[in-house]
Tab-separated table of C-alpha atoms in Angstrom:
chain	number	residue	atom	x	y	z
A	1	UNK	CA	-24.582	119.887	24.127
A	2	UNK	CA	-21.312	121.222	22.714
A	3	UNK	CA	-19.375	118.218	24.040
A	4	UNK	CA	-21.909	115.826	22.567
A	5	UNK	CA	-21.733	117.582	19.190
A	6	UNK	CA	-17.930	117.357	19.233
A	7	UNK	CA	-18.111	113.621	19.969
A	8	UNK	CA	-20.458	113.032	17.022
A	9	UNK	CA	-18.221	115.045	14.688
A	10	UNK	CA	-15.132	113.198	15.941
A	11	UNK	CA	-16.838	109.885	15.289
A	12	UNK	CA	-17.917	110.972	11.803
A	13	UNK	CA	-14.435	112.246	10.911
A	14	UNK	CA	-12.715	109.102	12.204
A	15	UNK	CA	-15.038	106.818	10.240
A	16	UNK	CA	-14.556	108.934	7.112
A	17	UNK	CA	-10.794	108.508	7.360
A	18	UNK	CA	-10.965	104.789	8.141
A	19	UNK	CA	-13.246	104.119	5.185
A	20	UNK	CA	-11.348	106.123	2.561
A	21	UNK	CA	-11.138	103.879	-0.496
A	22	UNK	CA	-12.861	101.019	1.331
A	23	UNK	CA	-14.772	98.450	-0.718
A	24	UNK	CA	-18.390	98.056	0.354
A	25	UNK	CA	-20.525	95.119	-0.767
A	26	UNK	CA	-24.221	94.720	0.077
A	27	UNK	CA	-23.919	97.559	2.584
A	28	UNK	CA	-21.013	95.954	4.468
A	29	UNK	CA	-17.354	97.032	4.579
A	30	UNK	CA	-15.486	94.105	3.003
A	31	UNK	CA	-12.147	94.534	4.777
A	32	UNK	CA	-12.519	92.978	8.275
A	33	UNK	CA	-9.745	95.143	9.763
A	34	UNK	CA	-11.390	98.385	8.673
A	35	UNK	CA	-14.770	97.062	9.766
A	36	UNK	CA	-13.433	96.269	13.231
A	37	UNK	CA	-11.704	99.651	13.573
A	38	UNK	CA	-14.907	101.495	12.678
A	39	UNK	CA	-16.832	99.453	15.233
A	40	UNK	CA	-14.300	100.227	17.978
A	41	UNK	CA	-14.381	103.968	17.262
A	42	UNK	CA	-18.181	104.046	17.360
A	43	UNK	CA	-18.310	101.860	20.469
A	44	UNK	CA	-15.927	103.966	22.553
A	45	UNK	CA	-17.347	107.302	21.458
A	46	UNK	CA	-20.870	106.033	22.194
A	47	UNK	CA	-19.753	105.263	25.732
A	48	UNK	CA	-18.320	108.771	25.994
A	49	UNK	CA	-21.637	110.165	24.735
A	50	UNK	CA	-23.521	108.278	27.455
A	51	UNK	CA	-21.212	109.836	30.033
A	52	UNK	CA	-22.101	113.279	28.696
A	53	UNK	CA	-25.813	112.384	28.920
A	54	UNK	CA	-25.470	111.349	32.557
A	55	UNK	CA	-25.234	107.561	32.254
A	56	UNK	CA	-22.078	107.262	34.346
A	57	UNK	CA	-22.540	103.584	35.032
A	58	UNK	CA	-24.276	100.822	33.112
A	59	UNK	CA	-25.489	97.880	35.154
A	60	UNK	CA	-25.129	94.471	33.553
A	61	UNK	CA	-27.130	91.388	34.334
A	62	UNK	CA	-27.857	87.949	33.020
A	63	UNK	CA	-25.350	85.941	30.991
A	64	UNK	CA	-22.003	87.148	29.686
A	65	UNK	CA	-21.578	86.445	25.970
A	66	UNK	CA	-18.128	86.684	24.427
A	67	UNK	CA	-17.581	88.810	21.345
A	68	UNK	CA	-17.096	85.642	19.303
A	69	UNK	CA	-20.463	84.306	20.475
A	70	UNK	CA	-22.149	87.584	19.508
A	71	UNK	CA	-20.476	87.940	16.080
A	72	UNK	CA	-23.057	88.050	13.320
A	73	UNK	CA	-25.872	86.979	15.635
A	74	UNK	CA	-29.347	88.482	15.487
A	75	UNK	CA	-30.000	90.334	18.738
A	76	UNK	CA	-33.546	91.221	19.735
A	77	UNK	CA	-34.252	93.899	22.307
A	78	UNK	CA	-37.211	95.756	23.747
A	79	UNK	CA	-37.354	99.344	22.510
A	80	UNK	CA	-37.914	102.176	24.981
A	81	UNK	CA	-36.104	105.200	23.563
A	82	UNK	CA	-33.605	106.548	21.040
A	83	UNK	CA	-31.166	106.121	23.938
A	84	UNK	CA	-31.366	102.353	23.380
A	85	UNK	CA	-29.324	102.778	20.212
A	86	UNK	CA	-26.475	104.625	21.947
A	87	UNK	CA	-26.477	102.150	24.840
A	88	UNK	CA	-26.337	99.106	22.560
A	89	UNK	CA	-23.621	100.707	20.427
A	90	UNK	CA	-21.533	101.166	23.568
A	91	UNK	CA	-22.034	97.516	24.521
A	92	UNK	CA	-21.358	95.472	21.392
A	93	UNK	CA	-21.000	97.910	18.453
A	94	UNK	CA	-23.804	96.302	16.430
A	95	UNK	CA	-25.552	97.275	13.245
A	96	UNK	CA	-29.311	97.820	13.256
A	97	UNK	CA	-32.360	97.207	11.137
A	98	UNK	CA	-33.452	100.837	10.837
A	99	UNK	CA	-35.917	103.094	9.053
A	100	UNK	CA	-34.715	104.271	5.664
A	101	UNK	CA	-35.081	107.879	6.815
A	102	UNK	CA	-32.099	107.367	9.124
A	103	UNK	CA	-29.794	106.937	6.111
A	104	UNK	CA	-30.660	110.460	4.955
A	105	UNK	CA	-29.906	112.212	8.240
A	106	UNK	CA	-26.699	114.272	7.892
A	107	UNK	CA	-23.714	112.739	9.700
A	108	UNK	CA	-25.799	110.118	11.522
A	109	UNK	CA	-26.802	108.575	8.203
A	110	UNK	CA	-23.174	108.085	7.225
A	111	UNK	CA	-22.373	106.555	10.615
A	112	UNK	CA	-25.291	104.141	10.265
A	113	UNK	CA	-24.053	103.091	6.814
A	114	UNK	CA	-20.522	102.703	8.181
A	115	UNK	CA	-21.834	100.216	10.732
A	116	UNK	CA	-23.611	98.243	8.004
A	117	UNK	CA	-27.190	98.980	9.035
A	118	UNK	CA	-30.017	97.390	7.066
A	119	UNK	CA	-32.464	100.091	6.000
A	120	UNK	CA	-36.192	99.745	5.422
A	121	UNK	CA	-37.411	102.226	2.788
A	122	UNK	CA	-41.189	102.174	3.056
A	123	UNK	CA	-41.498	105.068	0.591
A	124	UNK	CA	-39.952	102.897	-2.116
A	125	UNK	CA	-42.584	100.257	-1.618
A	126	UNK	CA	-40.251	97.861	0.184
A	127	UNK	CA	-41.965	95.306	2.325
A	128	UNK	CA	-40.921	92.979	5.105
A	129	UNK	CA	-39.906	90.162	2.763
A	130	UNK	CA	-37.048	92.141	1.188
A	131	UNK	CA	-35.687	93.128	4.591
A	132	UNK	CA	-35.874	89.521	5.773
A	133	UNK	CA	-33.925	88.469	2.670
A	134	UNK	CA	-31.190	90.987	3.530
A	135	UNK	CA	-31.179	89.706	7.107
A	136	UNK	CA	-30.848	86.084	5.986
A	137	UNK	CA	-27.981	87.000	3.663
A	138	UNK	CA	-26.121	88.787	6.461
A	139	UNK	CA	-26.491	85.814	8.797
A	140	UNK	CA	-25.273	83.388	6.141
A	141	UNK	CA	-22.196	85.518	5.342
A	142	UNK	CA	-21.145	86.214	8.927
A	143	UNK	CA	-17.557	85.874	10.169
A	144	UNK	CA	-15.734	86.623	13.429
A	145	UNK	CA	-15.531	90.340	12.635
A	146	UNK	CA	-19.220	90.674	11.759
A	147	UNK	CA	-21.217	92.905	14.112
A	148	UNK	CA	-24.316	91.604	15.860
A	149	UNK	CA	-27.524	92.680	14.107
A	150	UNK	CA	-29.964	94.451	16.412
A	151	UNK	CA	-33.675	94.140	15.687
A	152	UNK	CA	-36.396	95.786	17.757
A	153	UNK	CA	-39.165	93.254	17.077
A	154	UNK	CA	-41.856	95.440	18.656
A	155	UNK	CA	-41.409	97.795	15.702
A	156	UNK	CA	-41.729	100.959	17.802
A	157	UNK	CA	-40.980	102.330	21.257
A	158	UNK	CA	-43.030	101.715	24.393
A	159	UNK	CA	-42.854	102.928	27.985
A	160	UNK	CA	-40.959	99.776	28.921
A	161	UNK	CA	-42.999	99.388	32.109
A	162	UNK	CA	-46.462	98.185	31.084
A	163	UNK	CA	-46.173	95.425	28.489
A	164	UNK	CA	-44.302	94.287	25.422
A	165	UNK	CA	-45.952	94.816	22.075
A	166	UNK	CA	-46.461	91.677	20.043
A	167	UNK	CA	-43.189	90.790	18.314
A	168	UNK	CA	-42.993	90.833	14.530
A	169	UNK	CA	-41.626	87.586	13.091
A	170	UNK	CA	-39.044	89.008	10.654
A	171	UNK	CA	-36.041	88.554	12.949
A	172	UNK	CA	-36.899	84.880	13.433
A	173	UNK	CA	-37.314	83.836	9.795
A	174	UNK	CA	-33.558	83.112	9.297
A	175	UNK	CA	-34.022	80.344	11.903
A	176	UNK	CA	-30.670	81.145	13.477
A	177	UNK	CA	-29.829	81.503	17.193
A	178	UNK	CA	-31.080	84.759	18.679
A	179	UNK	CA	-29.631	86.730	21.597
A	180	UNK	CA	-32.354	88.509	23.634
A	181	UNK	CA	-31.329	91.672	25.498
A	182	UNK	CA	-33.655	93.274	28.047
A	183	UNK	CA	-33.244	97.022	28.668
A	184	UNK	CA	-34.569	98.678	31.809
A	185	UNK	CA	-34.359	102.298	32.923
A	186	UNK	CA	-34.993	102.436	36.681
A	187	UNK	CA	-36.793	105.701	37.500
A	188	UNK	CA	-34.551	106.639	40.376
A	189	UNK	CA	-34.202	110.302	39.454
A	190	UNK	CA	-37.465	112.145	39.857
A	191	UNK	CA	-39.998	111.858	37.054
A	192	UNK	CA	-37.587	111.366	34.168
A	193	UNK	CA	-38.750	108.712	31.744
A	194	UNK	CA	-36.561	107.783	28.757
A	195	UNK	CA	-39.655	106.993	26.706
A	196	UNK	CA	-40.217	110.417	25.153
A	197	UNK	CA	-43.185	109.730	22.870
A	198	UNK	CA	-45.423	112.159	24.784
A	199	UNK	CA	-42.990	115.099	24.676
A	200	UNK	CA	-40.886	116.755	22.010
A	201	UNK	CA	-37.314	115.618	21.415
A	202	UNK	CA	-36.023	119.060	22.440
A	203	UNK	CA	-37.846	118.976	25.772
A	204	UNK	CA	-36.763	115.406	26.416
A	205	UNK	CA	-33.110	116.225	25.730
A	206	UNK	CA	-33.327	119.287	27.980
A	207	UNK	CA	-34.693	117.212	30.880
A	208	UNK	CA	-32.115	114.514	30.181
A	209	UNK	CA	-29.227	116.972	30.380
A	210	UNK	CA	-30.706	118.799	33.379
A	211	UNK	CA	-30.804	115.654	35.513
A	212	UNK	CA	-27.605	114.796	37.358
A	213	UNK	CA	-27.475	111.071	36.580
A	214	UNK	CA	-29.467	108.264	35.007
A	215	UNK	CA	-29.602	104.508	35.371
A	216	UNK	CA	-29.898	101.705	32.856
A	217	UNK	CA	-29.745	97.940	33.225
A	218	UNK	CA	-28.632	95.819	30.270
A	219	UNK	CA	-29.496	92.169	30.763
A	220	UNK	CA	-28.133	89.626	28.294
A	221	UNK	CA	-30.340	86.553	28.305
A	222	UNK	CA	-29.471	83.005	27.263
A	223	UNK	CA	-29.057	82.481	23.530
A	224	UNK	CA	-32.280	81.040	22.087
A	225	UNK	CA	-31.807	78.450	19.366
A	226	UNK	CA	-34.807	77.343	17.302
A	227	UNK	CA	-36.048	73.771	17.534
A	228	UNK	CA	-36.679	71.807	14.359
A	229	UNK	CA	-40.346	72.694	14.608
A	230	UNK	CA	-39.563	76.394	15.155
A	231	UNK	CA	-37.289	76.409	12.080
A	232	UNK	CA	-40.380	75.657	10.042
A	233	UNK	CA	-42.588	77.988	12.067
A	234	UNK	CA	-40.909	81.369	12.767
A	235	UNK	CA	-44.085	82.526	14.550
A	236	UNK	CA	-43.594	79.868	17.235
A	237	UNK	CA	-39.925	80.788	17.657
A	238	UNK	CA	-40.938	84.447	17.877
A	239	UNK	CA	-43.575	83.712	20.497
A	240	UNK	CA	-41.115	81.764	22.660
A	241	UNK	CA	-38.486	84.527	22.612
A	242	UNK	CA	-41.172	87.117	23.340
A	243	UNK	CA	-42.134	85.112	26.430
A	244	UNK	CA	-38.496	84.917	27.553
A	245	UNK	CA	-38.171	88.696	27.203
A	246	UNK	CA	-41.446	89.402	29.012
A	247	UNK	CA	-40.403	87.246	31.979
A	248	UNK	CA	-37.014	88.947	32.170
A	249	UNK	CA	-38.714	92.358	32.244
A	250	UNK	CA	-41.376	91.081	34.658
A	251	UNK	CA	-44.152	92.233	32.328
């Protein structure tokens, strides 16, 4: 726990220093060099955090996408646990579409803003359309230093073993190519399940740290580009990508 806390504080301090005097526009650090440095710090320290949590090795499957291919792309992933965030940060240092409450969490909120996360503030009466507008703007203004944008289209976590929840269409409205990523946590260590909805966070973290090692498989699937028909019908594009993900997860 102490080591993990030190890693988070190191990450926060490093990002603070790197962003001193930085210009931020529409939630994104304007200077590409600073933006890249922040991403690298978060990426490497996220990998170190996974080591502390017992994820000594991450299995990769599917297709290898270069960093240039991933830049600024919308990435959709199934959502099993809060661990998904740390794992994806260690893989491609993305930003996320996240709940507005995350921005108010001490330290973690600043880190999320540093990465350029798009926040959804339900309490302010924001609805899906405004978030989709922000998403479209990010995609249109992407460059080679832009982070991938992670969206969990299920909208919440699931056990990851029974079925996918029906995808929400927001991530598919920009009608841009989408990179699906399938996450799997093989239960090879007793009864540990990374989906912690049925237990408290404290208990889950205790079990996580008490288990010697954990496994995760990150499978990058082929980039899905919308057809002309799907550009006009995001629901059809959404349904196709959902099917691709379900087959990859064998659900």
